[in-house]
Coordinates of C-alpha atoms in Angstrom, one line a residue:
M1 CA 10.1 11.0 18.3
V2 CA 11.7 13.2 20.5
S3 CA 15.2 14.1 19.2
R4 CA 18.4 14.4 21.2
R5 CA 21.2 16.2 20.6
H6 CA 24.4 15.0 21.5
R7 CA 27.1 16.7 23.3
I8 CA 30.9 16.0 23.4
A9 CA 33.1 18.0 26.1
T10 CA 35.9 19.9 24.8
V11 CA 39.5 18.0 25.4
A12 CA 42.3 20.3 27.1
R13 CA 45.3 20.5 25.2
S14 CA 47.2 18.6 28.0
A15 CA 49.3 15.2 28.0
R16 CA 46.4 14.0 30.9
G17 CA 44.0 14.8 28.1
V18 CA 45.2 12.7 25.1
P19 CA 43.7 9.5 26.4
V20 CA 40.3 11.0 26.7
L21 CA 40.8 12.1 23.1
L22 CA 41.7 8.9 21.9
A23 CA 38.8 7.5 23.5
C24 CA 36.9 10.2 21.5
L25 CA 38.2 9.1 18.3
L26 CA 37.4 5.6 18.8
A27 CA 34.3 6.4 20.0
L28 CA 32.8 8.8 17.7
G29 CA 35.3 8.8 15.0
G30 CA 36.3 12.7 16.0
C31 CA 35.7 15.4 18.8
G32 CA 35.5 18.9 18.5
G33 CA 33.6 21.8 19.8
G34 CA 30.1 20.0 19.9
V35 CA 28.0 18.1 17.7
H36 CA 25.2 20.0 16.3
G37 CA 23.1 17.8 14.3
T38 CA 20.4 15.5 15.5
P39 CA 19.5 11.9 14.9
G40 CA 17.1 11.1 12.0
G41 CA 13.8 9.6 12.9
P42 CA 14.1 5.5 13.0
G43 CA 10.7 5.9 11.2
V44 CA 8.6 8.1 9.2
R45 CA 5.0 7.2 11.3
D46 CA 3.2 5.7 8.7
P47 CA -0.2 5.0 9.7
Y48 CA 0.2 1.0 9.5
F49 CA 4.0 0.7 9.5
P50 CA 5.4 3.4 11.8
K51 CA 9.1 1.8 11.7
A52 CA 9.0 1.9 8.2
G53 CA 11.2 4.5 6.2
N54 CA 13.5 7.0 7.9
G55 CA 13.6 10.7 8.7
G56 CA 16.0 13.0 8.1
Y57 CA 17.1 12.5 4.5
D58 CA 16.2 11.8 1.1
V59 CA 17.5 8.7 -0.9
R60 CA 18.5 9.5 -4.5
H61 CA 20.3 6.4 -5.7
Y62 CA 21.1 3.2 -4.6
G63 CA 23.8 1.0 -6.1
L64 CA 23.5 -2.6 -5.1
R65 CA 26.4 -5.2 -5.8
L66 CA 24.9 -8.5 -5.0
A67 CA 26.1 -12.3 -5.2
Y68 CA 23.7 -14.9 -4.5
E69 CA 25.0 -19.0 -3.9
P70 CA 21.6 -20.8 -4.0
A71 CA 23.2 -24.0 -2.4
A72 CA 24.2 -22.2 1.0
Q73 CA 21.2 -19.4 0.2
R74 CA 23.9 -16.6 1.4
L75 CA 23.7 -13.4 -0.1
T76 CA 26.3 -11.2 -0.2
G77 CA 25.8 -7.4 -0.8
T78 CA 27.0 -3.8 -0.9
A79 CA 25.0 -1.5 -0.7
T80 CA 25.6 2.1 -1.8
L81 CA 23.1 4.9 -0.8
T82 CA 23.5 8.8 -2.0
A83 CA 21.3 10.5 -0.4
R84 CA 20.8 14.5 0.5
A85 CA 20.1 15.5 4.0
G86 CA 16.9 17.2 5.0
E87 CA 18.5 18.6 8.3
D88 CA 21.9 18.8 10.0
L89 CA 22.6 15.0 11.0
S90 CA 24.6 13.4 13.8
A91 CA 23.2 10.0 13.3
F92 CA 20.4 8.6 10.9
N93 CA 18.9 5.2 10.1
L94 CA 18.4 2.7 7.3
D95 CA 15.7 -0.1 7.7
L96 CA 17.7 -3.8 7.2
L97 CA 16.0 -7.2 8.7
G98 CA 18.4 -9.6 9.5
L99 CA 21.5 -10.1 7.7
E100 CA 24.8 -9.4 9.2
V101 CA 26.5 -6.4 8.4
D102 CA 30.1 -6.4 8.2
G103 CA 31.0 -2.6 7.9
V104 CA 29.5 0.8 7.2
T105 CA 31.3 4.3 5.7
V106 CA 30.2 7.5 4.9
G107 CA 31.7 9.6 2.4
G108 CA 34.6 6.9 2.0
R109 CA 35.3 6.9 6.1
A110 CA 34.2 4.0 8.5
A111 CA 31.1 5.2 10.5
R112 CA 30.0 3.4 13.8
F113 CA 26.9 1.7 13.7
N114 CA 24.4 -0.5 15.7
R115 CA 21.4 -2.7 15.5
A116 CA 18.3 -2.8 16.9
G117 CA 15.7 -5.1 15.2
Q118 CA 15.1 -3.5 11.9
E119 CA 16.7 -0.6 12.2
L120 CA 20.7 -0.3 11.6
T121 CA 21.6 3.0 12.8
V122 CA 24.6 4.8 11.4
R123 CA 26.8 7.4 13.5
P124 CA 29.2 9.0 11.1
R125 CA 32.8 11.0 12.1
E126 CA 31.3 14.3 11.4
D127 CA 27.8 15.7 11.3
I128 CA 26.2 15.9 8.1
R129 CA 24.7 19.6 7.1
R130 CA 21.4 20.2 6.0
G131 CA 21.1 20.0 2.3
E132 CA 24.3 17.9 2.4
T133 CA 24.4 15.4 -0.2
F134 CA 26.1 12.4 1.3
R135 CA 27.1 9.0 0.3
V136 CA 26.6 5.9 3.1
T137 CA 28.0 2.3 1.9
V138 CA 26.9 -1.0 4.0
R139 CA 28.7 -4.2 3.1
Y140 CA 26.7 -7.1 4.3
A141 CA 25.5 -11.1 4.1
G142 CA 23.8 -13.6 5.1
V143 CA 20.6 -15.7 4.5
P144 CA 17.7 -13.6 3.8
R145 CA 14.5 -13.8 5.2
T146 CA 10.9 -14.7 3.8
V147 CA 8.9 -12.4 5.7
T148 CA 5.6 -12.8 6.6
D149 CA 2.9 -9.5 6.3
P150 CA 0.1 -8.8 8.6
D151 CA -2.2 -10.3 6.4
G152 CA -0.4 -13.4 6.2
S153 CA 1.2 -13.6 2.7
Q154 CA 4.7 -13.8 2.1
E155 CA 6.9 -11.3 0.7
G156 CA 11.0 -10.4 1.2
W157 CA 13.3 -13.2 0.0
V158 CA 10.8 -16.2 -1.4
R159 CA 12.6 -19.1 -2.6
T160 CA 11.3 -21.0 -5.8
A161 CA 12.6 -24.2 -7.0
D162 CA 15.3 -23.4 -8.5
G163 CA 16.3 -19.8 -7.1
V164 CA 14.5 -17.1 -5.6
L165 CA 11.8 -14.3 -5.8
A166 CA 12.7 -10.8 -4.0
L167 CA 9.2 -8.9 -3.4
G168 CA 8.8 -6.0 -1.7
E169 CA 5.1 -5.2 -0.6
P170 CA 4.9 -3.6 1.8
T171 CA 8.0 -3.9 3.7
G172 CA 10.0 -6.9 2.4
S173 CA 12.8 -5.1 0.2
M174 CA 14.3 -4.6 3.7
A175 CA 15.3 -8.6 3.8
W176 CA 17.5 -8.1 1.0
F177 CA 19.0 -4.6 0.8
P178 CA 19.6 -1.6 3.4
G179 CA 17.8 1.6 2.7
N180 CA 14.5 3.9 3.3
H181 CA 11.9 1.4 2.7
H182 CA 8.9 3.5 2.7
P183 CA 7.0 4.4 -0.7
S184 CA 7.6 8.3 0.2
D185 CA 11.1 8.1 -0.6
K186 CA 11.8 7.2 -4.2
A187 CA 15.2 6.8 -5.9
A188 CA 17.0 5.5 -9.2
Y189 CA 18.4 2.0 -8.8
D190 CA 21.6 0.3 -10.4
L191 CA 21.9 -3.3 -9.9
T192 CA 24.9 -5.9 -10.4
V193 CA 24.2 -9.3 -9.6
T194 CA 26.1 -12.4 -9.7
V195 CA 24.6 -16.2 -9.7
P196 CA 26.1 -19.3 -11.0
E197 CA 26.0 -20.3 -14.4
G198 CA 22.9 -21.6 -16.0
L199 CA 20.7 -19.4 -13.9
R200 CA 20.0 -15.9 -14.9
A201 CA 19.1 -12.3 -12.3
V202 CA 16.2 -10.4 -13.7
S203 CA 15.6 -6.8 -12.2
N204 CA 13.4 -3.6 -13.2
G205 CA 14.3 -1.4 -15.8
E206 CA 17.2 -2.3 -18.7
L207 CA 19.8 -4.5 -18.9
R208 CA 23.0 -3.0 -19.5
S209 CA 25.3 -5.9 -19.6
E210 CA 25.5 -9.7 -18.9
R211 CA 28.6 -11.7 -18.9
T212 CA 29.6 -15.3 -18.0
A213 CA 33.2 -16.0 -16.9
R214 CA 34.5 -18.7 -14.8
G215 CA 31.2 -20.6 -13.9
R216 CA 29.6 -17.1 -12.7
T217 CA 27.2 -15.2 -14.6
T218 CA 26.7 -11.2 -13.7
S219 CA 24.3 -8.7 -14.9
V220 CA 23.9 -5.3 -14.6
W221 CA 20.3 -3.8 -14.1
H222 CA 19.6 0.2 -14.5
M223 CA 16.4 1.8 -13.2
G224 CA 16.9 5.4 -13.9
R225 CA 13.4 6.9 -12.9
P226 CA 12.2 7.2 -9.5
M227 CA 11.0 4.1 -8.3
A228 CA 9.5 3.3 -4.5
S229 CA 11.6 0.5 -2.8
Y230 CA 8.8 -1.8 -2.6
L231 CA 8.9 -2.0 -6.3
A232 CA 12.3 -3.4 -6.7
T233 CA 12.5 -6.8 -7.8
L234 CA 15.3 -9.4 -8.2
A235 CA 14.4 -12.9 -9.8
I236 CA 17.2 -15.5 -9.9
G237 CA 16.4 -19.1 -11.9
R238 CA 16.0 -20.6 -15.0
F239 CA 14.0 -18.5 -17.6
D240 CA 13.1 -18.2 -21.0
V241 CA 13.8 -14.9 -22.3
E242 CA 12.3 -13.1 -24.9
R243 CA 13.5 -9.3 -25.9
S244 CA 11.1 -7.2 -28.3
R245 CA 10.0 -3.9 -28.9
T246 CA 6.0 -2.2 -29.1
P247 CA 5.3 -0.3 -32.4
S248 CA 6.5 3.2 -30.4
G249 CA 9.6 1.0 -29.9
L250 CA 9.4 0.9 -26.2
P251 CA 12.0 -2.3 -25.0
V252 CA 9.9 -5.4 -23.9
Y253 CA 11.7 -8.0 -21.7
T254 CA 9.9 -10.9 -20.6
A255 CA 11.4 -13.6 -18.5
V256 CA 9.2 -16.4 -17.8
D257 CA 10.0 -20.1 -16.6
P258 CA 9.9 -22.7 -18.5
A259 CA 7.3 -24.7 -17.1
E260 CA 5.1 -21.4 -17.3
A261 CA 6.0 -20.6 -21.1
R262 CA 3.8 -22.4 -23.3
E263 CA 0.4 -20.9 -21.3
S264 CA 1.9 -17.2 -20.9
R265 CA 3.3 -16.7 -24.3
P266 CA -0.2 -16.0 -25.6
V267 CA -0.8 -13.4 -22.8
L268 CA 2.8 -11.8 -22.9
R269 CA 2.6 -11.2 -26.5
R270 CA -0.1 -8.8 -25.9
I271 CA 1.8 -6.2 -23.8
P272 CA 2.2 -3.8 -26.5
E273 CA -1.6 -3.8 -27.4
V274 CA -2.3 -3.6 -23.4
L275 CA 0.3 -0.8 -23.3
G276 CA -0.9 0.8 -26.6
W277 CA -4.8 0.9 -25.0
A278 CA -3.2 2.1 -21.7
E279 CA -1.4 4.9 -23.1
R280 CA -4.6 6.5 -25.1
R281 CA -6.5 6.2 -21.7
F282 CA -4.2 7.4 -18.9
G283 CA -1.4 9.2 -21.1
P284 CA 2.3 8.1 -21.9
Y285 CA 3.6 5.1 -20.5
P286 CA 6.0 6.6 -17.9
F287 CA 8.9 4.7 -18.0
S288 CA 11.8 3.5 -20.7
S289 CA 11.2 -0.4 -21.0
T290 CA 8.2 -2.8 -20.2
G291 CA 8.0 -6.9 -19.9
A292 CA 7.0 -9.2 -17.1
I293 CA 8.5 -11.7 -14.9
V294 CA 6.7 -15.4 -14.7
D295 CA 7.9 -17.7 -12.2
R296 CA 6.8 -20.9 -10.9
A297 CA 5.5 -20.1 -7.3
P298 CA 1.8 -21.4 -6.8
E299 CA 2.3 -20.8 -3.0
L300 CA 2.7 -17.1 -3.2
G301 CA -0.9 -16.4 -4.1
Y302 CA -0.1 -13.0 -5.5
A303 CA 1.2 -11.1 -8.4
L304 CA 2.8 -7.3 -7.8
E305 CA 3.2 -4.4 -9.8
T306 CA 7.3 -4.4 -9.8
Q307 CA 8.2 -1.2 -11.8
T308 CA 8.2 -2.0 -15.4
R309 CA 8.5 -5.9 -14.9
P310 CA 5.5 -7.1 -13.4
V311 CA 6.1 -10.0 -11.2
F312 CA 3.5 -13.1 -11.7
P313 CA 3.3 -16.2 -9.7
G314 CA 2.2 -18.1 -12.8
A315 CA 0.9 -17.8 -16.2
P316 CA -0.9 -14.6 -15.9
D317 CA -4.6 -14.1 -17.6
M318 CA -5.5 -11.2 -19.8
T319 CA -7.4 -9.4 -16.5
L320 CA -4.2 -9.7 -14.2
L321 CA -1.8 -8.3 -17.1
V322 CA -4.1 -5.4 -17.7
H323 CA -4.3 -4.8 -13.7
E324 CA -0.3 -4.9 -13.3
L325 CA 0.2 -2.6 -16.4
A326 CA -2.0 -0.1 -15.0
H327 CA -0.3 0.1 -12.1
Q328 CA 2.5 1.4 -13.8
W329 CA 0.6 4.8 -14.1
Y330 CA -1.3 4.3 -10.7
G331 CA 0.9 2.8 -7.8
D332 CA 4.5 3.1 -9.6
S333 CA 4.6 6.7 -11.1
V334 CA 2.6 8.1 -9.0
S335 CA 2.9 6.2 -5.8
P336 CA 1.1 6.1 -2.5
E337 CA 2.0 9.2 0.1
S338 CA 1.7 6.5 2.7
W339 CA 0.3 2.9 3.0
R340 CA -3.3 4.4 4.1
D341 CA -3.3 5.6 0.3
M342 CA -3.2 2.2 -1.0
W343 CA -7.0 2.4 -2.8
L344 CA -5.1 4.9 -4.9
N345 CA -3.4 1.9 -6.4
E346 CA -5.6 -0.6 -6.4
G347 CA -8.8 1.2 -7.0
F348 CA -7.1 2.6 -10.1
A349 CA -5.9 -0.3 -11.2
T350 CA -9.2 -2.7 -10.8
Y351 CA -11.0 0.0 -12.7
A352 CA -8.2 -0.1 -15.6
E353 CA -9.7 -4.1 -15.7
W354 CA -13.5 -2.5 -16.0
L355 CA -12.5 -0.2 -18.8
W356 CA -10.7 -2.8 -20.5
E357 CA -13.7 -5.2 -20.3
E358 CA -15.9 -2.5 -21.5
E359 CA -14.0 -1.7 -24.3
H360 CA -13.2 -5.0 -25.3
G361 CA -16.9 -6.6 -25.6
G362 CA -17.8 -7.1 -22.1
R363 CA -19.8 -5.3 -19.6
S364 CA -19.5 -2.0 -18.8
A365 CA -18.3 -0.3 -16.0
Q366 CA -21.8 0.4 -14.7
E367 CA -22.8 -2.8 -15.1
T368 CA -19.6 -4.0 -13.0
F369 CA -20.5 -1.6 -10.4
D370 CA -24.2 -2.6 -10.4
A371 CA -23.2 -6.3 -9.9
L372 CA -20.9 -5.4 -6.8
Y373 CA -23.6 -3.3 -5.4
S374 CA -26.2 -5.7 -5.8
G375 CA -23.8 -9.0 -4.5
S376 CA -24.5 -11.0 -7.8
Y377 CA -20.5 -10.2 -8.6
F378 CA -19.4 -12.6 -5.7
A379 CA -19.4 -16.3 -5.7
T380 CA -20.8 -15.9 -2.1
P381 CA -23.1 -14.0 0.2
E382 CA -19.9 -13.8 3.0
E383 CA -17.9 -11.9 -0.3
A384 CA -20.5 -9.8 -1.0
E385 CA -20.8 -8.5 2.4
A386 CA -16.7 -8.0 3.0
L387 CA -16.9 -5.4 0.4
W388 CA -18.6 -3.2 2.8
A389 CA -16.3 -4.1 6.2
F390 CA -14.5 -0.4 5.7
P391 CA -14.1 2.7 3.7
P392 CA -11.5 2.3 0.9
A393 CA -9.8 5.4 2.0
E394 CA -9.6 3.5 5.7
P395 CA -8.6 0.2 6.2
P396 CA -8.7 -0.5 10.2
D397 CA -5.3 -1.9 10.6
A398 CA -1.9 -3.3 8.2
A399 CA -3.6 -6.7 7.6
R400 CA -6.3 -5.4 5.6
I401 CA -4.6 -2.6 3.3
S402 CA -5.1 -5.4 0.6
D403 CA -8.5 -6.2 1.5
P404 CA -11.8 -6.4 -0.8
P405 CA -12.6 -2.6 -0.3
V406 CA -9.6 -1.1 -1.1
Y407 CA -9.6 -3.0 -4.6
W408 CA -13.4 -3.1 -5.7
R409 CA -15.0 -0.4 -3.2
G410 CA -11.9 1.9 -4.2
A411 CA -13.0 1.2 -8.4
M412 CA -16.6 2.0 -7.2
V413 CA -15.2 5.2 -5.8
L414 CA -13.9 6.3 -9.3
Q415 CA -17.0 4.9 -11.2
Q416 CA -19.0 7.2 -9.0
V417 CA -16.4 10.1 -10.0
R418 CA -17.2 9.4 -13.5
R419 CA -21.1 9.6 -12.9
T420 CA -20.6 12.9 -11.0
V421 CA -18.6 14.8 -13.4
G422 CA -19.3 13.2 -16.9
D423 CA -17.4 10.9 -19.0
E424 CA -15.2 14.0 -20.8
T425 CA -14.4 15.4 -17.6
F426 CA -13.5 12.1 -16.2
R427 CA -11.0 11.0 -19.0
R428 CA -9.3 14.2 -18.5
I429 CA -9.0 13.4 -14.7
L430 CA -7.7 9.4 -15.7
R431 CA -4.8 11.5 -17.7
G432 CA -4.4 14.6 -15.6
W433 CA -3.8 12.5 -12.5
A434 CA -0.9 10.2 -14.0
A435 CA 0.6 13.4 -15.0
A436 CA 0.3 16.0 -12.2
Y437 CA 2.0 13.3 -9.7
R438 CA 4.0 11.8 -12.5
Y439 CA 7.3 10.3 -10.4
G440 CA 6.0 11.4 -7.3
N441 CA 3.9 10.9 -4.4
A442 CA 0.6 11.7 -3.5
G443 CA -2.0 10.9 -1.4
T444 CA -6.0 10.9 -1.2
A445 CA -6.7 14.5 0.3
D446 CA -4.3 15.5 -2.7
F447 CA -6.7 13.2 -5.6
T448 CA -10.0 14.7 -4.1
A449 CA -8.7 18.2 -4.3
Y450 CA -7.8 17.4 -7.7
V451 CA -10.5 16.2 -8.8
E452 CA -12.9 18.9 -7.4
R453 CA -10.5 21.6 -9.2
Q454 CA -11.4 19.5 -12.5
A455 CA -15.0 19.7 -12.0
P456 CA -15.9 23.0 -10.3
G457 CA -19.8 23.5 -9.7
K458 CA -19.9 19.7 -9.4
D459 CA -20.9 18.4 -6.1
L460 CA -18.5 15.3 -5.0
D461 CA -19.2 15.6 -1.3
P462 CA -21.3 12.6 -1.3
V463 CA -18.9 10.7 -3.3
W464 CA -16.3 11.3 -0.7
E465 CA -18.5 11.5 2.5
E466 CA -20.8 8.1 1.7
W467 CA -18.1 6.1 -0.9
L468 CA -14.7 7.2 -0.1
Y469 CA -14.9 7.5 3.6
G470 CA -18.4 6.5 4.6
E471 CA -18.9 3.0 7.0
G472 CA -20.9 0.4 5.8
K473 CA -23.1 0.3 2.2
P474 CA -24.3 3.6 0.9
E475 CA -27.5 4.3 0.0
R476 CA -27.7 3.6 -3.7
A477 CA -27.2 7.1 -5.3

C-alpha cells in the first residue's frame, strides 16, 4: 500500500477564518500546523488473506463487553482495544465484518470513522505518535454473520440449536468483534458476556465470575496469555459444566451440550492424562487453565484448537482430543507468522497423534509414514493421491490451507526430520521449538533454521527440498 500524508492548511486568525476553523474541527476533530502521521495499512499482506490484519499498531489487550439476545439474534458490544503505535498514525484500521458501528473514541475522545467492506477506518482527533500506547473503544450492534470460508466451511457466528458458537479460523473472529485479525498480532483478552438466564456463555481462559440478576446471567472470562484472535471463542447455550484439576493443580473446565454429555465424558476425563503425556514430550503446558467445549453442531464438520478450551462439534474421540490439545503448544502458544505457515500448526498436531499411538500400543510413527507413502492409509486411491497435490509449506490458495498435504505431509516432514537427526535430538527439537517461540509467532524459515542449529553436521536439505517444498511425491529416501 502506498501511504499518503494528510495536510491541513493553516487557518488565519481572523473573523473570516472562524467558519473555516469550525469546519476543520467538525471534520477532523482539530486543526493545527499539520498532520505528521500517515494512515496505518488496511492489511498485513498475508499471502492468502491480504486484507486480514492492519498495519501501524500492535494490540496488547482486548476488553469486550457483549450482550446477546437469542430471540432477535442480536449482539450488542463494546470493544476496547489497548494498542501500541508502530509508527506515527493519522488514522488506523480495524477489521469488522457487518454489524453497525454506533460510535468510536480514541483516548476517550470521539473520533471520525468510516466503513468499507471489512475495514473500519478510525481517524483520531490528534495524531498518535510512534511508540505511544493508545486506547480505542468501538460501540457496535447487529446480527452477526456466519462466514463461509474459501474452502466452503463455516465460521464466524455459527448458530446452534440453543445458541451460538463463535469461531475464527482463519478470519471469522471479525464477525463478532473489531480488531487486528491476523495471527501475527496476539493480545490478552477479557470478556464480559450477558445472556438470558438459563443459558451459559463460555470462552477462553479462566471464569472470573458468573452472576444472575433480573433474568440475565453475566459471565466474566480472562485470557492473560497472548492469543491470536482466530483462537478466541464464545459458546452460548445450555451446557453441563464440570470443574476439576489435573494432578499438578491446573484448573480444568469443560462445558458440554447435554445431548453429547454421555458420549463425551469418558474422553474428556482423560484430559489430565493427555496433558501429562504432552508435557513430557513438548515441555510445560503454556497456559493457566485447560478444558473443552463440546456443542451439538454436526453440520460444522471440524474441531478447533481455541486457546485453553478446544471446541468440538460433537463428542470427540481420543485421537481428536490429542490433536487439539497438542495445538495448545503448536499453533496457540507458538502461532503462525502468516497463513502460509499453517503446516506448522497442523503438521505438529498430526504428528502428536502419531506419537500418542506409537506410545499407546498402536503402530509406530514410521509405520504411519509408510502407510501414507504407500497409499494404504486412505480408503480410496483419490484420497491417497491428494496427499501429493502440493508441498505442505506452499498451499496454492486460501481454499487449500487445510487440505491433506498441510496435515499429513506436514507430519511426514517431521518424521523425516526425526530420521535424519535421530530420536534424542528430535525430542530436544520438539521441546525446544515450543520453548523458543513460546507466546510468539514463527514461520517456516524460523523452523528450518532452528532445526539446523540443533543438528549441526546433519544434511537436512533433502528434507526441505523434497518433503517440505517439493512438488509431487518424493522419491523414497
